[in-house]
Every structure is written in structure tokens, then in C-alpha cells.
Coordinates of C-alpha atoms and ligand atoms in Angstrom, one line a residue:
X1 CA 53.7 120.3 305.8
X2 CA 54.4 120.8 309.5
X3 CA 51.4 121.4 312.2
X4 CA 51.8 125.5 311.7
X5 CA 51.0 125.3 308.1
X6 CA 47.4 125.6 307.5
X7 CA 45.4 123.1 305.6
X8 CA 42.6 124.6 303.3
X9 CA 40.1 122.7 304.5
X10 CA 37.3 125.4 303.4
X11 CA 36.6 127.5 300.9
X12 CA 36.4 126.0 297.1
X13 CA 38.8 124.2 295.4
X14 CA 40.0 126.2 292.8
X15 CA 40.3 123.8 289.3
X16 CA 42.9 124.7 286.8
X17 CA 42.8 121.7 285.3
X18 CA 42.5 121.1 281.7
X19 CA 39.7 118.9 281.8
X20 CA 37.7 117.8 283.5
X21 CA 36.6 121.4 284.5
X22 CA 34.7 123.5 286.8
X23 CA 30.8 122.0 287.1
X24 CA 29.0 125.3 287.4
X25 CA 25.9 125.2 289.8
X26 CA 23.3 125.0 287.9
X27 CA 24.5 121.9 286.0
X28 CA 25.1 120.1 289.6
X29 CA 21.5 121.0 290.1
X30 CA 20.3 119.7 286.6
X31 CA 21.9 116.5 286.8
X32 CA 20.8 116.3 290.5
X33 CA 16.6 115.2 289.7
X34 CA 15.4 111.8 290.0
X35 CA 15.8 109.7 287.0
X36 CA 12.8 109.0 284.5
X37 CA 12.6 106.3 281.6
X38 CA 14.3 107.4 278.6
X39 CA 11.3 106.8 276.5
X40 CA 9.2 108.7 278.6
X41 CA 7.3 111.5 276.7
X42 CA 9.1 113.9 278.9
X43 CA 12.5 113.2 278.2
X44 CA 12.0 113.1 274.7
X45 CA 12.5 117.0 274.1
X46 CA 15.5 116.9 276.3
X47 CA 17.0 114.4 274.4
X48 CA 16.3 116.3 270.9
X49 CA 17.4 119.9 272.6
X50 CA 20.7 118.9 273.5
X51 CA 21.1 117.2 270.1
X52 CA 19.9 120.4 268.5
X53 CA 21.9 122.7 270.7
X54 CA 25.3 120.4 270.4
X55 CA 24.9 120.7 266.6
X56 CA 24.8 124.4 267.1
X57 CA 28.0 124.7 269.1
X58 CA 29.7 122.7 267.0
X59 CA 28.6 124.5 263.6
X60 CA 26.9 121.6 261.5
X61 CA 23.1 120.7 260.2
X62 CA 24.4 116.9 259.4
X63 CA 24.5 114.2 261.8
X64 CA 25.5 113.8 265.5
X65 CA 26.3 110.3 267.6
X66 CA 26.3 110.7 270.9
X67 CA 28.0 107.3 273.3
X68 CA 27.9 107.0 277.4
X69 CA 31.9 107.2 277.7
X70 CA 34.7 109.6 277.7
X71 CA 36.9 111.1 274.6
X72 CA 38.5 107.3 273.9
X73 CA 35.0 106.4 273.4
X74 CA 34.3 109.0 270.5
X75 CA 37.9 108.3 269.3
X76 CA 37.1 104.6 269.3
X77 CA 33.6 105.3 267.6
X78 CA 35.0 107.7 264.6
X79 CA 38.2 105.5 263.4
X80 CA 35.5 102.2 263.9
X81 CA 32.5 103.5 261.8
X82 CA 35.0 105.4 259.2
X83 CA 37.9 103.0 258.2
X84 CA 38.6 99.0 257.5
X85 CA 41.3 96.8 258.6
X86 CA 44.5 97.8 255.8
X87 CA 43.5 101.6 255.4
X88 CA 46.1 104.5 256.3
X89 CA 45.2 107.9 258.0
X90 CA 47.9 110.8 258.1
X91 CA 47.9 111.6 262.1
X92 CA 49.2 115.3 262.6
X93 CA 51.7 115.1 265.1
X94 CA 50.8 117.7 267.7
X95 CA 51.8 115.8 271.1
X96 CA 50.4 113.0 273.2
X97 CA 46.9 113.0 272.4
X98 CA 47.7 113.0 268.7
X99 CA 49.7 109.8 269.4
X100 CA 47.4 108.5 271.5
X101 CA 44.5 108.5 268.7
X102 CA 47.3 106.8 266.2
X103 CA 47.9 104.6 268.8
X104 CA 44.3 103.5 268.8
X105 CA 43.9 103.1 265.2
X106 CA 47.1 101.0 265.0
X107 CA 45.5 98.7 267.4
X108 CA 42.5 98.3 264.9
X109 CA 44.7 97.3 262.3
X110 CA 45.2 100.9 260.7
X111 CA 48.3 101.9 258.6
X112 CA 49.5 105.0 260.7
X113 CA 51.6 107.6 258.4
X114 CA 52.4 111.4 260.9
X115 CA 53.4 114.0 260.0
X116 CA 56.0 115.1 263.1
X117 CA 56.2 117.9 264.3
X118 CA 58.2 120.1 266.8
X119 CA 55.4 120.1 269.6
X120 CA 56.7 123.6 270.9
X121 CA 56.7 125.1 267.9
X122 CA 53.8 123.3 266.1
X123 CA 53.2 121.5 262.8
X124 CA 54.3 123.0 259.5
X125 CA 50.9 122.9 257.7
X126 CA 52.3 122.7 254.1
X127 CA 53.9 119.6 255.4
X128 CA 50.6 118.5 255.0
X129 CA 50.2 118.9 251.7
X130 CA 53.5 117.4 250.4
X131 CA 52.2 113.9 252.3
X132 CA 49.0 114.2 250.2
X133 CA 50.2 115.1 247.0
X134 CA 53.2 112.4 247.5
X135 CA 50.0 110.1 247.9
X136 CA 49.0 109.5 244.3
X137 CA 47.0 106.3 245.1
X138 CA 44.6 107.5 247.4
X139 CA 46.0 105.0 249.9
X140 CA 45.7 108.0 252.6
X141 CA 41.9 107.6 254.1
X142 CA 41.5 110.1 257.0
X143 CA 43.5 113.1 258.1
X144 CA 43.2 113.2 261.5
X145 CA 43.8 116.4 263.9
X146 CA 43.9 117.4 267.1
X147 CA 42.4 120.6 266.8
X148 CA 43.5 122.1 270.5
X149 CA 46.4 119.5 272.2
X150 CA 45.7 119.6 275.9
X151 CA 49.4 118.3 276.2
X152 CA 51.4 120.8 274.6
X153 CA 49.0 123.7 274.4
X154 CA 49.2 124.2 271.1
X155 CA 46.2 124.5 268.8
X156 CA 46.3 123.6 264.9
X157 CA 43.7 125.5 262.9
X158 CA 41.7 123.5 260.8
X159 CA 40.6 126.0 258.4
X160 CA 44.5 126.0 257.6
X161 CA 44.7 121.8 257.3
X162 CA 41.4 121.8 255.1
X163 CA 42.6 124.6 252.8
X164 CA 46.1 122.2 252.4
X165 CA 43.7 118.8 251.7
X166 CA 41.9 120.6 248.6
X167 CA 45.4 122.4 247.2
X168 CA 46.4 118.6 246.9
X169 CA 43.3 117.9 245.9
X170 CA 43.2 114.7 247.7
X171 CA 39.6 112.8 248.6
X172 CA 40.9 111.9 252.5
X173 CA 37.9 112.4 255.0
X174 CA 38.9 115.1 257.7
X175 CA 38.6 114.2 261.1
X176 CA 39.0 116.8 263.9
X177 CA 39.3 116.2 267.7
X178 CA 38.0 118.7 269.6
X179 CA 38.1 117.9 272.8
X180 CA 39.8 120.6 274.5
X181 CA 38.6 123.3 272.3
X182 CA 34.5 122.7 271.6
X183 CA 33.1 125.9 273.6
X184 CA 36.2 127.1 274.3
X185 CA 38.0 128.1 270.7
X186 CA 36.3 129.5 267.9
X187 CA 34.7 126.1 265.6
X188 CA 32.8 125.9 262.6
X189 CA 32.6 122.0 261.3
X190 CA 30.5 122.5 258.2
X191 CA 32.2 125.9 257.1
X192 CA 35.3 124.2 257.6
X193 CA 34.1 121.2 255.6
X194 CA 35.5 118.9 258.2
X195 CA 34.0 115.4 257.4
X196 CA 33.8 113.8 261.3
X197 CA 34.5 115.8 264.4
X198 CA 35.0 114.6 268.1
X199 CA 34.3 115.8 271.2
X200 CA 33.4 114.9 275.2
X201 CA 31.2 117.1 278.0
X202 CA 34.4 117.1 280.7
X203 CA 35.4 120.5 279.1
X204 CA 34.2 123.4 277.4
X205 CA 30.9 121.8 277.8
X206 CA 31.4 122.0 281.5
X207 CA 29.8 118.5 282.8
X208 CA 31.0 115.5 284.1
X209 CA 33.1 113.0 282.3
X210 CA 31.0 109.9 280.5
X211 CA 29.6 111.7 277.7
X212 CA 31.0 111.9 274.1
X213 CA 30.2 112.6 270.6
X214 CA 31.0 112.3 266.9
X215 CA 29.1 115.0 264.3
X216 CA 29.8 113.4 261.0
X217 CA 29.2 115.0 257.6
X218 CA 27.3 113.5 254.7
X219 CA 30.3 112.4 253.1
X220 CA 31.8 110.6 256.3
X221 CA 28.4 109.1 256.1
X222 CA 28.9 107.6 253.1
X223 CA 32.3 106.4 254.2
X224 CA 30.8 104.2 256.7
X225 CA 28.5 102.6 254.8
X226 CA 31.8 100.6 253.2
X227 CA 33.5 100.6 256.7
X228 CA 34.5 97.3 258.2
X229 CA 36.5 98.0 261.4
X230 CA 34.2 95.4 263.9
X231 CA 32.0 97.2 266.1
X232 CA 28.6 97.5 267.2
X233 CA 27.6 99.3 270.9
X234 CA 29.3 102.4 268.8
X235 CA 27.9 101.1 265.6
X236 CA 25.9 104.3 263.7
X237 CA 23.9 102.0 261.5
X238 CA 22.9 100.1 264.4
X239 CA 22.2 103.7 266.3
X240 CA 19.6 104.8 263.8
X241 CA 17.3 101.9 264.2
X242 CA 17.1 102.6 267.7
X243 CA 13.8 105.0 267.4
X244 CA 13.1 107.5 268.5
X245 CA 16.7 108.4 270.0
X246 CA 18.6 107.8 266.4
X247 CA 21.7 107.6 269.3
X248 CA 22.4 105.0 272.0
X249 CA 22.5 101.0 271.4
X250 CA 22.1 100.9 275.2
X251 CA 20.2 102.8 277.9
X252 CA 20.4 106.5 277.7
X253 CA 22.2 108.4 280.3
X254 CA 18.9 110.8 281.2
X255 CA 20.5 112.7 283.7
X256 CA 23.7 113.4 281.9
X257 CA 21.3 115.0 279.1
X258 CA 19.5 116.8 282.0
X259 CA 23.4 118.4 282.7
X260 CA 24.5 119.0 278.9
X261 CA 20.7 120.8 278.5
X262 CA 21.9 123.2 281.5
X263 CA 25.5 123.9 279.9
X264 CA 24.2 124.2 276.6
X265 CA 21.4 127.2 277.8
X266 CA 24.5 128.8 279.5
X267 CA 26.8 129.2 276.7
X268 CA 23.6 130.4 274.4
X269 CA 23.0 132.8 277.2
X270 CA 26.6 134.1 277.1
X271 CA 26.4 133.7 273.6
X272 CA 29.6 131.4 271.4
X273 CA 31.2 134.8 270.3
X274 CA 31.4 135.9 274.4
X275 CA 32.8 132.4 275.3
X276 CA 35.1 132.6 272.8
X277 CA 36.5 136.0 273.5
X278 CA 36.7 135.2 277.8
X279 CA 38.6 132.1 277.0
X280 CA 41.1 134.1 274.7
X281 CA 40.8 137.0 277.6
X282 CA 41.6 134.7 280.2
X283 CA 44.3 132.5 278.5
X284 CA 45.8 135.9 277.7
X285 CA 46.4 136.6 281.2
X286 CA 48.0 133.6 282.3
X287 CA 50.0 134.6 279.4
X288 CA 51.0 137.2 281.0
X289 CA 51.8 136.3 284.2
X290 CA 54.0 133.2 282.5
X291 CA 56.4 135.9 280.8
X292 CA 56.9 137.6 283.8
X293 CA 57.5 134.2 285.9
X294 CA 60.0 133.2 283.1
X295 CA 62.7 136.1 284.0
X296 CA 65.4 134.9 286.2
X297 CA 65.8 131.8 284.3
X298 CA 61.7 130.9 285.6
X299 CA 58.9 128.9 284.4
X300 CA 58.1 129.3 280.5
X301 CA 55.6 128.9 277.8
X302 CA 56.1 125.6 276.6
X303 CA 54.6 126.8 273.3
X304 CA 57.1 129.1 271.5
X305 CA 55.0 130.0 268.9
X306 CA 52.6 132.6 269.6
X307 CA 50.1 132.0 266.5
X308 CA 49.5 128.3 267.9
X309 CA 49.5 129.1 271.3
X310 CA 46.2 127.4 273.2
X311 CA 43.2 129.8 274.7
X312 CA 41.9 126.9 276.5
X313 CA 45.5 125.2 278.6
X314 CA 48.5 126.9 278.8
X315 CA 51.5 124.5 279.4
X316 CA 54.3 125.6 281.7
X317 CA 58.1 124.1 281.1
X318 CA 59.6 124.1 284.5
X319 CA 63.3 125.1 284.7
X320 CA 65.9 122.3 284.3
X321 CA 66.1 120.4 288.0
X322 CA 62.9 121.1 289.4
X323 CA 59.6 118.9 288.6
X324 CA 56.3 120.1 287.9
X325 CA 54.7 117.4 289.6
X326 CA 56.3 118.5 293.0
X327 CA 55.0 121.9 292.2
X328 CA 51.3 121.4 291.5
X329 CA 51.7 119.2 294.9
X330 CA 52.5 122.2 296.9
X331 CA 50.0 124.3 295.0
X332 CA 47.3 121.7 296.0
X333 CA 48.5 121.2 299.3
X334 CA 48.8 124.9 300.4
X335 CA 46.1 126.6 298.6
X336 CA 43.4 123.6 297.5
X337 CA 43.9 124.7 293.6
X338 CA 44.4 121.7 291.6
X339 CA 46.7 121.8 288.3
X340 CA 47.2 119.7 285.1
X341 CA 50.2 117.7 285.5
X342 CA 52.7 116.5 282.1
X343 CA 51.5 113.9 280.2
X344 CA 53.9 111.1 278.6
X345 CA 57.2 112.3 277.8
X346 CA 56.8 115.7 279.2
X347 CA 55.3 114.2 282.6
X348 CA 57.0 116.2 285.9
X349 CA 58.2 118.6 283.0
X350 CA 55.9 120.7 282.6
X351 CA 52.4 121.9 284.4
X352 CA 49.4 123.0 282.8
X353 CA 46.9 125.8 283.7
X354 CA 43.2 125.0 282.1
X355 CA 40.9 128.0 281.8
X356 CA 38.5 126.0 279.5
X357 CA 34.5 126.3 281.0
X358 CA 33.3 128.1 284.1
X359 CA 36.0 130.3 285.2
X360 CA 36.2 134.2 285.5
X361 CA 39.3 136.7 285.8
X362 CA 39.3 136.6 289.7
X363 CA 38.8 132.9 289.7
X364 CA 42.5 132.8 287.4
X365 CA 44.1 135.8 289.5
X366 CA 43.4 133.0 292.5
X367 CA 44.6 130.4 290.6
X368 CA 48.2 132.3 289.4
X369 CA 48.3 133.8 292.7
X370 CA 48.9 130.1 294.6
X371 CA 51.2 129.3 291.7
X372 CA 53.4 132.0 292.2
X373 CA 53.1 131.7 296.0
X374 CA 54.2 128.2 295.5
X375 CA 57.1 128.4 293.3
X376 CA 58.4 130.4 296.1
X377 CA 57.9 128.2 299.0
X378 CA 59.4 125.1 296.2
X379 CA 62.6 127.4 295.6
X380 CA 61.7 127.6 291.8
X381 CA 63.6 130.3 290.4
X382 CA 61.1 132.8 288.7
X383 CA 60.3 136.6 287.6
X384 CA 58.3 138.7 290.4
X385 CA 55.1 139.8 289.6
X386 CA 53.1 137.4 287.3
X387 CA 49.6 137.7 289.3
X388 CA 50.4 141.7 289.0
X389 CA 51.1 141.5 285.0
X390 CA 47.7 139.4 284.6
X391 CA 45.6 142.0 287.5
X392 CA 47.1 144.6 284.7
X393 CA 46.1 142.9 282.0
X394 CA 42.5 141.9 283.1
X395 CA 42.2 145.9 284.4
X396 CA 43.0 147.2 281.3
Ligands
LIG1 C1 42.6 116.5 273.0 C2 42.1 115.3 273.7 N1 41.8 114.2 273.0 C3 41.4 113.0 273.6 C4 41.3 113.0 275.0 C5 40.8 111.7 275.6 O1 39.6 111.9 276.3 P1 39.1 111.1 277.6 O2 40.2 111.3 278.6 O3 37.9 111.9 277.9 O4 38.9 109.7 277.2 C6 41.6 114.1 275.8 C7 41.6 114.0 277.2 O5 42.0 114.9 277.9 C8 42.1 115.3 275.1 O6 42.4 116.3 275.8

């Protein structure tokens, strides 16, 4: 940048990124309160609200750990309390964060089987099946999914995976990650008999990264009381004799409860339906604007199929010869709006637009309009009129 351009040194910074999100104001101010003893008669209904109101979101009347740490934590957590050294799980190949989890459980002396995938197209569910039924010992312990992949943008439903584990009629647990889809896409854990399901407050749940979760069902219960993968600060057993918190082997983070109480009131303000519907509304419109970018050889959806697409990050494949990465810099340079960038194999590939948590229509038209400012400052070859397909869209 030379001395005439001008630095956005005020205003907001606009945050497109797909996690962490947007921390609206009244969180900042929740979490912003001077800290009391956790076993202080005061904090105790916090502590019990949140768990009440994070069972809600997540659709399930059975148990909930909570752990100070982000998503790996939870990950960590639900593969340690669940399996024991020798077991397989079948990993649904989605993109990095699906390998990323296998990668764990390898780690822990898991027997990783996937099930691959075409990451722009997404996984052929009855693929699923065939693994299971080809299974006949039971060997297979977990199906694990990736509910929403904040990689590729592509979301697998688990209604869809559950439905394929009781065709083959095959006794694996069910474990979801919902990382980048918990109060963003619609979720019902207990209606869709999922067994364990993980999730962290740097998204839909709009607070800070350090906080994660695992809700288990009764049946992923019982799994653990065989499980012997070594642990013990994530250790459930070990949780529930920790009264009165049930949660937490160490301190517990008070003032990240006093944040995830604020978030939780706001989305049962708004209401799960309404959060649901303004994440598809907004995704939609990004949507939008990305087919119009995309003539004249342009930007594309990296996600080619449009009944997987993500509501909650949209990935962007840049044209052959020019880098995403050098993109979002210009984006963040010139208009302060900060972008997700590719992860693993499709880093400086692709970018990725996040509209998971506290954003509105105007807040996205901002956020397309310094993207398609920037690809033409960059040179990137693209279709006029994105920000104007969106404005039409959100209008309409
Ligand atoms: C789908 C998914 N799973 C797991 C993770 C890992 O979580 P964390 O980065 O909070 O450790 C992420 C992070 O973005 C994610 O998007």
C-alpha cells in the first residue's frame, strides 16, 4: 500500500471468519465482571443455566461435559472416554477437520477405517452402509462425522448417516462434531439418536475460544464405563465426583459461563427456528453474490453440490494462478474485514466467508462488498455484480 491509500484505522472490523466469530456486546459485557469463587452460592445457577440451556440447543435430556479448551479438547475428550487402545471407528471423509479428528484417534492407538469422499461433491451416504454391513464382527466402534466441515463447506446430515447405521443394523456409537454448525444449522441430538456429540463456544455460540463440550447419550455412557484410552483432566467418571459441578476436574472458568449465559439468552430470544432460518438467509446471499463473481472464468463455490452446501461458511475456489491468501490480504488491508483462509491441502486455494453467530444482512453486503472491491484491485478475474445479486436477494 503506498501513502495515498487509506488505512482503516476506524470503524469495526468486519469478521467473516469461520470461527472464531463476532462477540456481540452483551457477551463482552457478561464476561467483563469481576470474578467470584466457583463454589460460591451465586455462581451456582449460572453454572446449571448454561448447562440446561446448552442441552437445549443441542436437542438432548442426557448428559453434558463441559472442558476449559477449544474443539481438540472435546475431540480429545469423546475418542478418550469412548474407545480403548485396538478399537476401529469409520471417519467420514469430509475434508481437513474430518482428518484431523482421525488423525487424533490414530495417535491414541485407534484403528482408522474412512470412508473418502469427493470433498466438493460430498460423501455418498450409502457408502456408509456397505462399510458397516461389510463389518460382520462388530470390529467398527464409532462412526464419526463432521456434521458441518468448516474446510470445504460442506455439511453431511446426520439424520441421513443415522438412518444408514440402523439399515445395517450395526451397534457402532455415533459421534457428531458440531462445531461449525451448533446454533447455526438446524440439530437435534436425541431425535437423531446420535450417541456423543461435540462442540466449542468460538462459533455459533458466539464467545471466545477456550470452551468446549461433549453431550453423550446413555448408551455412549455405558461405552465408557469399558473404555480404556488413559485419561483423566477429561475423564467423565472422574467429572461426576466433582460435586456440585458434575463437570470440571480443575477450576471452573466462571466468567466464560458468565459469556455462554449471555449467548445462550440471545439465541432463546431470537428463538433456534429464527437462527436457523438467518444463517440459511445469509449463506444464501453470499451464494448469490459467488455465482455472479464466478462468470468470466471468477471465484467459485467450492462446493458443487447444492444439497450439502454449508449455511454457516461458504468456501470460495480461486481461479487457477491467483492465491486466496493474497486476496483475503488485500481485503484486510483495505477494508479491515478479516476472511477464513484454506486449510491443509486447499491452503492459498481457496477463501472462506463465515456467517455463523452475530451477523446481519448489511453486516454480509459489507463484507462481499470489500471482497469484490478487492478482487478488483488483485486483478482476479470475476463476474460484475455479486454485492448487487445478494442486495437483491436480501430485498426480496
Ligand atoms: C468442524 C471443526 N472441528 C474441529 C475444530 C477444531 O476446533 P478448535 O480449533 O477449537 O480446537 C474446528 C475448528 O475450526 C472445526 O471447524
Amino acid at each position: 500500500m503506498d501513502a495515498a491509500t487509506p488505512k482503516p484505522l476506524r470503524g469495526r472490523h468486519l469478521f467473516a471468519n469461520p470461527g472464531p466469530t463476532n462477540i456481540p456486546d452483551p457477551v463482552l459485557r457478561a464476561i467483563d465482571r469481576p470474578t467470584i469463587d466457583f463454589h460460591d452460592p451465586d455462581f451456582l445457577p449460572v453454572y446449571r443455566e448454561v448447562f440446561a440451556g446448552l442441552k437445549r440447543v443441542i436437542g438432548t435430556r442426557h448428559h453434558l461435559f463441559m472442558y476449559t479448551g477449544s474443539g481438540h479438547a472435546a475431540w480429545e475428550a469423546t475418542l478418550t472416554n469412548l474407545l480403548s487402545p485396538g478399537e476401529t471407528i469409520l471417519v467420514l471423509d469430509s475434508g481437513y477437520f474430518s482428518e484431523e479428528w482421525g488423525k487424533m484417534a490414530a495417535a491414541h492407538g485407534v484403528e482408522v477405517q474412512t470412508v473418502a469422499a469427493d470433498w466438493r461433491h460430498g460423501i455418498e451416504i450409502a457408502k456408509v452402509r456397505a462399510a458397516l454391513e461389510a463389518d460382520r464382527s462388530h470390529r467398527i466402534k464409532a462412526v464419526c462425522v463432521v456434521h458441518n466441515e468448516t474446510a470445504t463447506g460442506l455439511m453431511i446430515p446426520p439424520a441421513e448417516v443415522r438412518a444408514e447405521i440402523d439399515a445395517a443394523k450395526h451397534p457402532a456409537l455415533f459421534l457428531v462434531d458440531t462445531i461449525s454448525s451448533l446454533a447455526s444449522l438446524e440439530f437435534r441430538m436425541d431425535d437423531w439418536g446420535i450417541d456423543a456429540v461435540v462442540g466449542g463456544s468460538q462459533k455459533g455460540l458466539m464467545n471466545p475460544t477456550g470452551m468446549s463440550f461433549t453431550a453423550v447419550s446413555e448408551k455412549g455412557m455405558e461405552a465408557h464405563r469399558s473404555a480404556k484410552l488413559g485419561r483423566y483432566y477429561f475423564d467423565w467418571s472422574v467429572m461426576l465426583t466433582r460435586k456440585p459441578h458434575d463437570s470440571f476436574v480443575g477450576t471452573v472458568p466462571v466468567n466464560a459461563f458468565y459469556g455462554l449465559q449471555a449467548a445462550l439468552k440471545m439465541l432463546e430470544e431470537e428463538g433456534m427456528d429464527a437462527v436457523v432460518a438467518r444463517h440459511h438467509r445469509l449463506a444464501e446471499g453470499v451464494r448469490r453474490a459467488v455465482a455472479i463473481w464466478s462468470g468470466n472464468n471468477g471465484p467459485q463455490l467450492f462446493c458443487t453440490n447444492p444439497a450439502r452446501v454449508s449455511d454457516s461458511v461458504t468456501t470460495i475456489l480461486m481461479p487457477e494462478g491467483h492465491s486466496g491468501d493474497a486476496l483475503r490480504r488485500t481485503i484486510r488491508g483495505r477494508f479491515n474485514v478479516s476472511t477464513g483462509g484454506g486449510l491443509g491441502t486447499l491452503s492459498g486455494k481457496v477463501f472462506r466467508l463465515g456467517v455463523m453467530g452475530d451477523l446481519n444482512e448489511a453486516m454480509v453486503l459489507g463484507i462481499l462488498g470489500a471482497v469484490e472491491m478487492s478482487l478488483g484491485i488483485d486483478g482476479v478475474p470475476h463476474g460484475k455484480g455479486g454485492v448487487a445479486a445478494a442486495m437483491a436477494y436480501f430485498a426480496g
